[in-house]
PDB file of C-alpha atoms in Angstrom:
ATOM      1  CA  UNK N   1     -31.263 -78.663  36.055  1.00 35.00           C
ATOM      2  CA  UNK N   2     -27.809 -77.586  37.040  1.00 41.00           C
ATOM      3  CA  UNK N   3     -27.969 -74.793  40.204  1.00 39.00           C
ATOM      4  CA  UNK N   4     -27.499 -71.152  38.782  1.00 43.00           C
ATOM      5  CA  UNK N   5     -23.902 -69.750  39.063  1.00 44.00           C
ATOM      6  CA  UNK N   6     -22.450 -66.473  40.233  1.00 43.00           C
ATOM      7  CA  UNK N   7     -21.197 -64.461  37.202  1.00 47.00           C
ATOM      8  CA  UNK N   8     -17.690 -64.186  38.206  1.00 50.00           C
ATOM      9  CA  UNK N   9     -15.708 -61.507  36.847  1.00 48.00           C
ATOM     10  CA  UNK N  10     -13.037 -63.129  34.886  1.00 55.00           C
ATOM     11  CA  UNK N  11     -13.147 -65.849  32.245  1.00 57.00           C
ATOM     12  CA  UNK N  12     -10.736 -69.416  31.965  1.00 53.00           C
ATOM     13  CA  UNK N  13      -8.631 -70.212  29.011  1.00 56.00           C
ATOM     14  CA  UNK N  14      -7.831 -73.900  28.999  1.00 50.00           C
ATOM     15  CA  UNK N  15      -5.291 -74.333  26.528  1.00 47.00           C
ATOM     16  CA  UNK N  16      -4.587 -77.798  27.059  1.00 45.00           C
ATOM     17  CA  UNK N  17      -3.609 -79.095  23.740  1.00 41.00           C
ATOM     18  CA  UNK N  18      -0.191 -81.653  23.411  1.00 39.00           C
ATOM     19  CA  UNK N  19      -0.099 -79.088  20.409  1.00 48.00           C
ATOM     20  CA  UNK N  20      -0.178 -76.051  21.005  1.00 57.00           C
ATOM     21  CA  UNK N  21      -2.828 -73.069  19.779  1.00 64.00           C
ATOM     22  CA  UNK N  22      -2.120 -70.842  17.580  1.00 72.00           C
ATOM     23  CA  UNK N  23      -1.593 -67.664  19.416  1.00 79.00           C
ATOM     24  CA  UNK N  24      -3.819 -65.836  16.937  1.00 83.00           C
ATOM     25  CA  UNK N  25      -7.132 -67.489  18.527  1.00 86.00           C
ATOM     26  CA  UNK N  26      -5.516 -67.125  21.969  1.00 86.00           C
ATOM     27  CA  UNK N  27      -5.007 -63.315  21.819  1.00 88.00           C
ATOM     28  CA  UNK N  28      -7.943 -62.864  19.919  1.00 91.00           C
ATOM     29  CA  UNK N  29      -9.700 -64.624  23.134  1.00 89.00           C
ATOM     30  CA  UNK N  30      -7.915 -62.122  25.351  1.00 87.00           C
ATOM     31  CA  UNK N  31      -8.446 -58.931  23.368  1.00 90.00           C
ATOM     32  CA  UNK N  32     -12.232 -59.664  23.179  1.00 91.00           C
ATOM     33  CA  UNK N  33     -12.582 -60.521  26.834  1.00 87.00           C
ATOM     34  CA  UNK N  34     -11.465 -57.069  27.485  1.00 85.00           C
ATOM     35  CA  UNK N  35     -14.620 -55.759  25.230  1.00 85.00           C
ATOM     36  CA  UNK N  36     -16.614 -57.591  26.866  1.00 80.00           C
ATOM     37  CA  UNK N  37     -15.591 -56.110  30.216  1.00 81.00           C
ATOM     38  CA  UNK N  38     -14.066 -59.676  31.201  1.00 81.00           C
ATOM     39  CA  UNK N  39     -10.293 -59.962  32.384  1.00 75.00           C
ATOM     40  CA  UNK N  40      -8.118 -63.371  31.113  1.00 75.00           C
ATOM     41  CA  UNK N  41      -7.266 -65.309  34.442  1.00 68.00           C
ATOM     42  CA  UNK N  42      -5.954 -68.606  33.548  1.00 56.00           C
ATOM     43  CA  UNK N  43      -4.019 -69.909  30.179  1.00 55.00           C
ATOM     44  CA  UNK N  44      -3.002 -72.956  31.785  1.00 50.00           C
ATOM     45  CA  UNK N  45      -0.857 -74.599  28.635  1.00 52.00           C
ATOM     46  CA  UNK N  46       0.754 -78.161  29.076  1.00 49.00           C
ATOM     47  CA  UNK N  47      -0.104 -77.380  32.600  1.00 47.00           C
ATOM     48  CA  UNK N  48      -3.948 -78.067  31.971  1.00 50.00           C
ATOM     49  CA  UNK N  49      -2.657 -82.231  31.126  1.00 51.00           C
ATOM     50  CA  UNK N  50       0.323 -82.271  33.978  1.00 48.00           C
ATOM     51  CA  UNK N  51      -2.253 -80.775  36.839  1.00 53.00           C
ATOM     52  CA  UNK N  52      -6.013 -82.134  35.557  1.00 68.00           C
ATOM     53  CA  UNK N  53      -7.024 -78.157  35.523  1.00 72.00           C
ATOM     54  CA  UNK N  54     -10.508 -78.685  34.207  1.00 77.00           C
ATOM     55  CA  UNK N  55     -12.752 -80.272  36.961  1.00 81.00           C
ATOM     56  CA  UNK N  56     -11.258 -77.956  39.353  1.00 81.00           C
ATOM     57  CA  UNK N  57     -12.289 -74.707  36.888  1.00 82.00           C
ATOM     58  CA  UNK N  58     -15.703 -74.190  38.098  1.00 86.00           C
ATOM     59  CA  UNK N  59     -14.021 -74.009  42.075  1.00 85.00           C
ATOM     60  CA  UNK N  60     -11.903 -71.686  41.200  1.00 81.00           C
ATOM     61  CA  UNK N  61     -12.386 -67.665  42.512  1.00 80.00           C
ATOM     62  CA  UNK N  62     -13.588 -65.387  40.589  1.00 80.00           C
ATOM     63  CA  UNK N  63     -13.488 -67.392  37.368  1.00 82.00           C
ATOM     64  CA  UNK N  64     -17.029 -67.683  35.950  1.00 85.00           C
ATOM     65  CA  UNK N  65     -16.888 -69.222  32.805  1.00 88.00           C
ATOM     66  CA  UNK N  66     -13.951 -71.106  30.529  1.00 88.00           C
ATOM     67  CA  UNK N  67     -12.977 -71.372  26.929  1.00 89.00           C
ATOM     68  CA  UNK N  68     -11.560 -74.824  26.317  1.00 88.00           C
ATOM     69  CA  UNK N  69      -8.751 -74.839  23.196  1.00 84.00           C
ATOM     70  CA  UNK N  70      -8.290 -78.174  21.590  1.00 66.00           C
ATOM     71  CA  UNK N  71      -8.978 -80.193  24.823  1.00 60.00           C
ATOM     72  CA  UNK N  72      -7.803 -83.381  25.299  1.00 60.00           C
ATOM     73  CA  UNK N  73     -10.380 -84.687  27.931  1.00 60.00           C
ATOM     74  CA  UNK N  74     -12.650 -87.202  26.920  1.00 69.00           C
ATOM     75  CA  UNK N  75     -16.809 -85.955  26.552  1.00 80.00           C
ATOM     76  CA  UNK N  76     -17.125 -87.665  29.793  1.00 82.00           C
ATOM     77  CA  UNK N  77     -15.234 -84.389  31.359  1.00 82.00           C
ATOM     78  CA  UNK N  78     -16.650 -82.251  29.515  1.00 88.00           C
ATOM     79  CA  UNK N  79     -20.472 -83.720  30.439  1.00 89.00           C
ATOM     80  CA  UNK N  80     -19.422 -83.550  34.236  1.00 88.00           C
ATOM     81  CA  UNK N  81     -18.444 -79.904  33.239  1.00 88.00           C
ATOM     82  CA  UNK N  82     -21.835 -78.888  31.978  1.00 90.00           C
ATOM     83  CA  UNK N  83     -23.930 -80.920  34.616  1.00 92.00           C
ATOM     84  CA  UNK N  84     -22.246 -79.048  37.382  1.00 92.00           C
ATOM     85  CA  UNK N  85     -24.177 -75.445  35.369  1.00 90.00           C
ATOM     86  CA  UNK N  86     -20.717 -74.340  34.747  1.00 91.00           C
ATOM     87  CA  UNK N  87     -20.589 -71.922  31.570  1.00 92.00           C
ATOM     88  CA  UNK N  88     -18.040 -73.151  28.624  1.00 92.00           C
ATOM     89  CA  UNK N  89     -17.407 -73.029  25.372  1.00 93.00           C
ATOM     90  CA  UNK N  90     -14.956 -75.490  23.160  1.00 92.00           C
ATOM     91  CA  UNK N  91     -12.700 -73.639  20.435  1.00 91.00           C
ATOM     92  CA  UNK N  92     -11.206 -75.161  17.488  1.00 88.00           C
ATOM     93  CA  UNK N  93     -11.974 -78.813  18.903  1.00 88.00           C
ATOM     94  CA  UNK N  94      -9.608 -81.478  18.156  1.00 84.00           C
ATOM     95  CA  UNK N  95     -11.906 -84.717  18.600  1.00 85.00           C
ATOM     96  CA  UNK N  96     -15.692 -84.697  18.572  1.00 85.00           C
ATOM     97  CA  UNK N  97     -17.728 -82.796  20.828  1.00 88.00           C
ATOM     98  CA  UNK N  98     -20.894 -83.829  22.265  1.00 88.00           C
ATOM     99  CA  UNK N  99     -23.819 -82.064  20.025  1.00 87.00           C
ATOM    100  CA  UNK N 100     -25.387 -80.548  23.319  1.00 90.00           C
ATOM    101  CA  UNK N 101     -21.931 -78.300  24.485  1.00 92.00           C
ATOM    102  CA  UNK N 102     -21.091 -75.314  23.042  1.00 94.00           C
ATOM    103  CA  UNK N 103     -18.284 -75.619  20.346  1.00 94.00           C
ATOM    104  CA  UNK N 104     -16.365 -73.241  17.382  1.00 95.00           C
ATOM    105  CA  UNK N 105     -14.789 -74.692  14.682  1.00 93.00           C
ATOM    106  CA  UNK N 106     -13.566 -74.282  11.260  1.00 94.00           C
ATOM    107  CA  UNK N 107     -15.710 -75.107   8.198  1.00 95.00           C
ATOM    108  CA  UNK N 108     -13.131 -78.161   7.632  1.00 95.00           C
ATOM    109  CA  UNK N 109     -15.119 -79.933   5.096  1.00 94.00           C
ATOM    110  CA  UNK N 110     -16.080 -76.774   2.506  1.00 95.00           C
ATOM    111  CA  UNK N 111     -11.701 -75.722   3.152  1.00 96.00           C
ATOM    112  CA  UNK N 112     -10.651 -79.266   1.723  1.00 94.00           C
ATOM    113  CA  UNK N 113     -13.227 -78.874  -0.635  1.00 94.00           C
ATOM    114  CA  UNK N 114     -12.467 -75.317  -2.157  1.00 95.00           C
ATOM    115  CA  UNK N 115      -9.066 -76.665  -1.781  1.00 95.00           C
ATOM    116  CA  UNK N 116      -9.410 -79.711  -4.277  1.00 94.00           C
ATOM    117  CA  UNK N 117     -11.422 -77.992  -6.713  1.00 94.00           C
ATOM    118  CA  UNK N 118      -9.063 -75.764  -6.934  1.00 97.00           C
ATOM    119  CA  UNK N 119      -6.626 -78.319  -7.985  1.00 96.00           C
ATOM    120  CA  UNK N 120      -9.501 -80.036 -10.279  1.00 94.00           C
ATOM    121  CA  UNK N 121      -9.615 -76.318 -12.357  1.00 96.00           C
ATOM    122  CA  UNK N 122      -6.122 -76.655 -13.293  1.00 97.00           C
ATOM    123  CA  UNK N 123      -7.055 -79.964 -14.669  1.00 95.00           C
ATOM    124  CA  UNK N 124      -5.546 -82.597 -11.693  1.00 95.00           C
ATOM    125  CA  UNK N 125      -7.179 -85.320 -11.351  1.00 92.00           C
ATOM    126  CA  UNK N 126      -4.979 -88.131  -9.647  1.00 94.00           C
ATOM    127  CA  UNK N 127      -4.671 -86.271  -6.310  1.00 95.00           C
ATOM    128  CA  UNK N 128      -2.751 -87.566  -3.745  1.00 95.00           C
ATOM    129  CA  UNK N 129      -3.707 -86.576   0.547  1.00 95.00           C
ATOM    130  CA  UNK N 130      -1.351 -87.149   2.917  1.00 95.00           C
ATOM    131  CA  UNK N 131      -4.027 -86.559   5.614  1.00 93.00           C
ATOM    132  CA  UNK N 132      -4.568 -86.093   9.317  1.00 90.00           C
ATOM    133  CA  UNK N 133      -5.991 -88.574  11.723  1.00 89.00           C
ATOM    134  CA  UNK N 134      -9.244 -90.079  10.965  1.00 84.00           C
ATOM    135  CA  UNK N 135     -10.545 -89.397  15.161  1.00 84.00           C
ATOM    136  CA  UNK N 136      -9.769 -85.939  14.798  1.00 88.00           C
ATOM    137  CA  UNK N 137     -12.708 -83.624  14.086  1.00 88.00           C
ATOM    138  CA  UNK N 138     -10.547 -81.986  10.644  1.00 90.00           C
ATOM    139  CA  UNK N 139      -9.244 -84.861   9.612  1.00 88.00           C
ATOM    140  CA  UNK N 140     -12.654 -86.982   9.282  1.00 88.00           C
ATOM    141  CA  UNK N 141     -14.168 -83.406   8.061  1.00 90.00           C
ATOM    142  CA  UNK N 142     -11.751 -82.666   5.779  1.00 91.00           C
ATOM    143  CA  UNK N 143     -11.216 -85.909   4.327  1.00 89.00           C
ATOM    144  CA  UNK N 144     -14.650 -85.753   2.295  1.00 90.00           C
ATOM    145  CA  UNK N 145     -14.242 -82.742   1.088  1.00 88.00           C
ATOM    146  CA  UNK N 146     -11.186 -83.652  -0.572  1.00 87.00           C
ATOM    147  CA  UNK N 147     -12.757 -86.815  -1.651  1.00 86.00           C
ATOM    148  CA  UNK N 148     -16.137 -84.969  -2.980  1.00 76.00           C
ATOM    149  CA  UNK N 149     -13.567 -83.009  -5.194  1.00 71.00           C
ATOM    150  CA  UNK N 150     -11.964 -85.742  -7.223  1.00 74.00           C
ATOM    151  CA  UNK N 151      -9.213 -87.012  -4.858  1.00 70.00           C
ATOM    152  CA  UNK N 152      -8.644 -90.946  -4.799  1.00 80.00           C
ATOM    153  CA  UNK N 153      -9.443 -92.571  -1.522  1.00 83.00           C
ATOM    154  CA  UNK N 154      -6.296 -94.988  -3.142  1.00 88.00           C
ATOM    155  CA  UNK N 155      -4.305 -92.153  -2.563  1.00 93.00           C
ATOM    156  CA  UNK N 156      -4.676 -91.423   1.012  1.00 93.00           C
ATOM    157  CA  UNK N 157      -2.044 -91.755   3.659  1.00 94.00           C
ATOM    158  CA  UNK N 158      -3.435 -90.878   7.507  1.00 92.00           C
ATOM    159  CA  UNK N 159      -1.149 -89.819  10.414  1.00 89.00           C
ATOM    160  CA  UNK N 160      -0.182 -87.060  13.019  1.00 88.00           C
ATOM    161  CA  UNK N 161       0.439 -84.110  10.768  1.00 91.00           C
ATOM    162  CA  UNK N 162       3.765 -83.647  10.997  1.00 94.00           C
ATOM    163  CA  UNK N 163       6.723 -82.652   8.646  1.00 96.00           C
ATOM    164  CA  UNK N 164       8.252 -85.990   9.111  1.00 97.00           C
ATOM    165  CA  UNK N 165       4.668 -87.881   8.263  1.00 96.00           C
ATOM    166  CA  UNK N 166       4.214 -85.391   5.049  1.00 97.00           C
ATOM    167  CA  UNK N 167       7.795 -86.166   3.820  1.00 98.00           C
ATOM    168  CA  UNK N 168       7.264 -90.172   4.467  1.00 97.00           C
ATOM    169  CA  UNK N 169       3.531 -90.133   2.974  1.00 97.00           C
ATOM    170  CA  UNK N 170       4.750 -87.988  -0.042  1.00 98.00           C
ATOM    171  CA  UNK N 171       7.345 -90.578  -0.746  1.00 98.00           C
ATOM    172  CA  UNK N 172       4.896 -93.010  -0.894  1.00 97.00           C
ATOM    173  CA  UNK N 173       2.363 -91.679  -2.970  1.00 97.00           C
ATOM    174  CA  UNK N 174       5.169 -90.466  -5.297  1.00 98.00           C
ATOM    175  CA  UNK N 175       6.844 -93.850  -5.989  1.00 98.00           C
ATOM    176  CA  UNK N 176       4.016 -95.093  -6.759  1.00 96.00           C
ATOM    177  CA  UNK N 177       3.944 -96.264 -10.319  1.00 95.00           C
ATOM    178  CA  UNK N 178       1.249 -93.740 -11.325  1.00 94.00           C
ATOM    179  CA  UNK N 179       2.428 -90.869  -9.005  1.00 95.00           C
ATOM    180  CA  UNK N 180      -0.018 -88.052  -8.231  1.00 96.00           C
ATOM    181  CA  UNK N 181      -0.076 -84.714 -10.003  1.00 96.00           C
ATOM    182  CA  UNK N 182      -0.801 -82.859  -6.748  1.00 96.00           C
ATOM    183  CA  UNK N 183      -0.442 -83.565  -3.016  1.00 97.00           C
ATOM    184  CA  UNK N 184      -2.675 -81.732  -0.803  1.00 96.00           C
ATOM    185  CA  UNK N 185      -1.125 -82.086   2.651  1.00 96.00           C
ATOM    186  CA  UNK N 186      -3.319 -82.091   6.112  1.00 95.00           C
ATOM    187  CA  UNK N 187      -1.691 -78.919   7.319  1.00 95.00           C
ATOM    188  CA  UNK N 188       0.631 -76.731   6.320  1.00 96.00           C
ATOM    189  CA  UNK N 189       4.170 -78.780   8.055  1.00 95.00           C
ATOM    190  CA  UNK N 190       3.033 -82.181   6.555  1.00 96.00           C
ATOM    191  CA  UNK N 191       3.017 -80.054   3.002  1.00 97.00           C
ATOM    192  CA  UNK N 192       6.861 -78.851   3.937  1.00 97.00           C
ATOM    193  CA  UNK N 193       7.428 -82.391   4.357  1.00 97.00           C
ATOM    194  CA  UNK N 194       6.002 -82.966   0.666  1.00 98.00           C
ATOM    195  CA  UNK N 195       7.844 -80.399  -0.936  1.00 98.00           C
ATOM    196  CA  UNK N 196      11.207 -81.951   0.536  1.00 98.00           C
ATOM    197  CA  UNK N 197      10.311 -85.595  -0.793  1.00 98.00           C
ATOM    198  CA  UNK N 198       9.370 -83.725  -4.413  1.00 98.00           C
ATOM    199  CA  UNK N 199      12.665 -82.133  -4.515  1.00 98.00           C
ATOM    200  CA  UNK N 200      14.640 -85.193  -2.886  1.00 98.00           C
ATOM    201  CA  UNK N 201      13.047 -87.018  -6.517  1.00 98.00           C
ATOM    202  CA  UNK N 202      13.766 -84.096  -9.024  1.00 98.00           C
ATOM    203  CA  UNK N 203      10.519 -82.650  -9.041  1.00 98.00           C
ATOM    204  CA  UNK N 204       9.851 -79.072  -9.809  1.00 98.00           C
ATOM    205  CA  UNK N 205       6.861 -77.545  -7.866  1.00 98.00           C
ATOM    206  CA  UNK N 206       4.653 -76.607  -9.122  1.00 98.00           C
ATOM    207  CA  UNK N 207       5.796 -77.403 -12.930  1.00 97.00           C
ATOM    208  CA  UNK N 208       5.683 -81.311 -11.832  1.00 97.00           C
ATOM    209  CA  UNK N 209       4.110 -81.604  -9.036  1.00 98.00           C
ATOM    210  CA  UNK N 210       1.679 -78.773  -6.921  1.00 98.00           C
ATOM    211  CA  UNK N 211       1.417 -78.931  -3.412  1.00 98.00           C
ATOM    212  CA  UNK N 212      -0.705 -77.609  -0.899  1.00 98.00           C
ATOM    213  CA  UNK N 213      -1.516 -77.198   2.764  1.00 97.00           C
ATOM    214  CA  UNK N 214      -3.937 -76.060   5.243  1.00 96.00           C
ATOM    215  CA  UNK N 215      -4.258 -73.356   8.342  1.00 93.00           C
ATOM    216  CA  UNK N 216      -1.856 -70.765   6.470  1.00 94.00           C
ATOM    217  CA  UNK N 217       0.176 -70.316   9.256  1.00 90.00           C
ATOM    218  CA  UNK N 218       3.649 -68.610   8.934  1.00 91.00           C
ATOM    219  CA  UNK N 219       5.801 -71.366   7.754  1.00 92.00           C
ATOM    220  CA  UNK N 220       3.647 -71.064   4.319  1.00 94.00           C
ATOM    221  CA  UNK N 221       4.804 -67.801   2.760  1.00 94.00           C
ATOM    222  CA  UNK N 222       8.577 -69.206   4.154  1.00 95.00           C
ATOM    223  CA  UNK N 223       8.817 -72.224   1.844  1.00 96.00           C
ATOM    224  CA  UNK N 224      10.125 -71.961  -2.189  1.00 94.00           C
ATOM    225  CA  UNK N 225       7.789 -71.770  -3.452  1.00 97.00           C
ATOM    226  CA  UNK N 226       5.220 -70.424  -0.969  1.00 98.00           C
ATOM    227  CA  UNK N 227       2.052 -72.754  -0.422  1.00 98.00           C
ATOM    228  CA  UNK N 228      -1.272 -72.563  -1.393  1.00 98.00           C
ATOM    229  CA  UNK N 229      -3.294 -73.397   1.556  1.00 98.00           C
ATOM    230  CA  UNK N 230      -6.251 -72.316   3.271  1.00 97.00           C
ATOM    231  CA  UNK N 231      -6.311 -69.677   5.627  1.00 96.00           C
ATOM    232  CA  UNK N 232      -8.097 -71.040   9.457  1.00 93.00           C
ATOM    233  CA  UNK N 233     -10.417 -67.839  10.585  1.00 93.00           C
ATOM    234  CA  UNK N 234      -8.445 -68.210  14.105  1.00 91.00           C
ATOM    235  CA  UNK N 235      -9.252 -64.983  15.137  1.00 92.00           C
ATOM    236  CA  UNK N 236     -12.860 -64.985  14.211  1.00 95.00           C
ATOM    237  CA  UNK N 237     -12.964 -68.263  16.068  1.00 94.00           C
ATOM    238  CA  UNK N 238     -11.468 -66.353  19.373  1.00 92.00           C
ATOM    239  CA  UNK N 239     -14.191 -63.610  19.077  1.00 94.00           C
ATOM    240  CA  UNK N 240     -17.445 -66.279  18.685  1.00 94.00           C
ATOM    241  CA  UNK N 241     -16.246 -68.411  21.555  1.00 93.00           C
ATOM    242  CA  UNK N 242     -16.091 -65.130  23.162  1.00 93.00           C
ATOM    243  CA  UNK N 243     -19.656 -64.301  22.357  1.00 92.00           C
ATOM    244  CA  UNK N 244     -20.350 -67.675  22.858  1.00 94.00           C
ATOM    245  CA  UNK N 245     -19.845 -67.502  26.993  1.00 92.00           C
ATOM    246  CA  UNK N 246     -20.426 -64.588  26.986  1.00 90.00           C
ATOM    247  CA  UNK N 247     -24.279 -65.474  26.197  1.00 90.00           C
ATOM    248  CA  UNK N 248     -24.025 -68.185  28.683  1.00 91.00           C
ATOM    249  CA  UNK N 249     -22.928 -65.821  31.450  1.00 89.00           C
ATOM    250  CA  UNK N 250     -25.931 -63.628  30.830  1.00 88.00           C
ATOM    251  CA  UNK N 251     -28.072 -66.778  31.031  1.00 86.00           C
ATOM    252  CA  UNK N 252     -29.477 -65.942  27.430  1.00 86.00           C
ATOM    253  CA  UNK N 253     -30.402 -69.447  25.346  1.00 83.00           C
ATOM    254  CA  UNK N 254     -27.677 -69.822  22.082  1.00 86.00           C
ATOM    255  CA  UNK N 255     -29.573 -70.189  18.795  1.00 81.00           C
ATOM    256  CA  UNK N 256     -26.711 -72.958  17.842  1.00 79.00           C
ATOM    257  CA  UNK N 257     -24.420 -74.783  20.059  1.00 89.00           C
ATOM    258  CA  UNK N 258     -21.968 -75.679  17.040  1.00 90.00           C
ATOM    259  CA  UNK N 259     -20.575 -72.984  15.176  1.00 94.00           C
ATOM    260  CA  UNK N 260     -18.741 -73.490  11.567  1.00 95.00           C
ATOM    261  CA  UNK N 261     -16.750 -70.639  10.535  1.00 96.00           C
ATOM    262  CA  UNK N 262     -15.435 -70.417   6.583  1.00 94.00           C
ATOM    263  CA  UNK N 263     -12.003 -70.665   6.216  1.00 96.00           C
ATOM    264  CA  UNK N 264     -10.457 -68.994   3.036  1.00 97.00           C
ATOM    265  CA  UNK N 265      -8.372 -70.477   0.146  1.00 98.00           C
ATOM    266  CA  UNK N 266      -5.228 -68.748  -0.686  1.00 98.00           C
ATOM    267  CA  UNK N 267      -3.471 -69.576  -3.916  1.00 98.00           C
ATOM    268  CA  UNK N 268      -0.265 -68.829  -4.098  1.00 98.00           C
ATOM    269  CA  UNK N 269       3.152 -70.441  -5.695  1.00 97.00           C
ATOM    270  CA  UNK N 270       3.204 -74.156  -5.163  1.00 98.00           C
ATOM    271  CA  UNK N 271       0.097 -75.163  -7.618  1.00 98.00           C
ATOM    272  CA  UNK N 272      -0.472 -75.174 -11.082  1.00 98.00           C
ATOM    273  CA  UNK N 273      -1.581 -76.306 -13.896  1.00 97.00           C
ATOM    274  CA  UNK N 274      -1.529 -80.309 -14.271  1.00 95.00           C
ATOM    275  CA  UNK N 275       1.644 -81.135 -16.713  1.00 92.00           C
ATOM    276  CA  UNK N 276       1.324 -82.260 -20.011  1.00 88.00           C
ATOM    277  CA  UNK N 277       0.457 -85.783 -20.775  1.00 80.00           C
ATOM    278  CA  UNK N 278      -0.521 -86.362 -16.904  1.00 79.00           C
ATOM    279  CA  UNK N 279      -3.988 -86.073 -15.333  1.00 58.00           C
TER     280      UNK N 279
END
């Protein structure tokens, strides 16, 4: 058993992502530390991968717990993090966290899902996925859920999420000789990227061609036509993992260690119904 710890007035937020967090979750964090009576002491940034902040968290003063956004650090880290009894909780992971730490995440597989069916009701059926990275926690969640909803494994093109990826993988996909009806992009830039390759080929969206994306972040009511997508519950996210160590810090025992939080569709411009004579 790991000694006990001091409580520490003040929490950690690692945010130690190459990409990084939306500051929704991040202020959400901070705001809900405050109700808790907790003060934010550290958002470390790129600085958490440049200086190796995370083994040195539980020396620091007056920090008694952390909440870790999209770290990079292999479980190893994390392990050595929880053996030495000091109190964390993982938001919005990007890679797989081991079953026995704390972690909140989006519901990534019923979001693709909703998603897709969405798509399948206005009578799609050849759906094309420009989707994320298969190690990432989203993109192997999300992935089925698309897939459980009628979209063609044949029609899946994996990557970093980017705008550059979603423009390249919706080129693909639509030159193919049977070209989708719909593209549902990993996020909401790799869906920008789509709707440049669909207009680079004449393509109306979404009278041709609907397009979507995922996270709903600002970019998506920006585009013509806005995106359907599916709205992350960021800020929810912020308050749990705030709950989250909080629990830990009062040494009470969680009733789950991996949280799944329901993100919500949002249908806007960019889909449609399938056009005549395809499916």
């Amino acid at each position: 058993m790991p000694p006990p710890r001091r409580p520490g007035s003040g929490a950690a937020v690692e945010a130690c992502s190459a990409t990084a967090p939306d500051p929704l979750i991040v202020s959400s964090i901070a705001e809900t530390l405050l109700v808790h009576g907790r003060h934010l002491i550290l958002d470390a940034g790129q600085l958490a991968q440049d200086e190796d902040v995370l083994p040195t968290l539980p020396d620091q003063p007056g920090i008694g717990g952390a909440i870790l956004i999209l770290p990079p650090e292999p479980s190893a880290q994390l392990e050595a993090l929880r053996d030495r009894g000091f109190p964390f909780v993982v938001a919005d992971p990007r890679t797989p966290t081991p079953r026995d730490i704390p972690a909140v995440s989006a519901a990534h597989f019923a979001g693709a899902r909703a998603l897709t069916a969405h798509l399948a009701r206005l009578g799609h059926r050849h759906i094309g996925v420009p989707a994320g990275p298969h190690n990432w926690v989203a993109g192997s969640a999300r992935l089925p859920g698309h897939a459980s909803a009628l979209a063609d494994p044949a029609l899946v093109r994996s990557a970093e999420p980017t705008t550059e990826f979603g423009y390249r993988a919706a080129g693909e996909l639509l030159d193919l000789p049977r070209r989708p009806t719909a593209l549902v992009g990993f996020n909401d830039k790799a869906a920008v990227g789509a709707l440049a390759a669909a207009a680079e080929r004449g393509l109306r969206v979404p009278a041709d061609l609907s397009v979507t994306g995922f996270d709903d972040i600002d970019l998506a009511q920006a585009t013509t036509p806005r995106l359907t997508t599916v709205r992350q519950p960021l800020e929810e996210m912020g308050r749990m993992a705030v709950s989250l160590l909080a629990r830990l810090l009062e040494r009470h025992q969680l009733e789950a260690l991996h949280v799944e939080l329901t993100p919500e569709l949002v249908i806007r411009d960019s889909t449609g119904p399938v056009p005549p004579g395809a499916g």
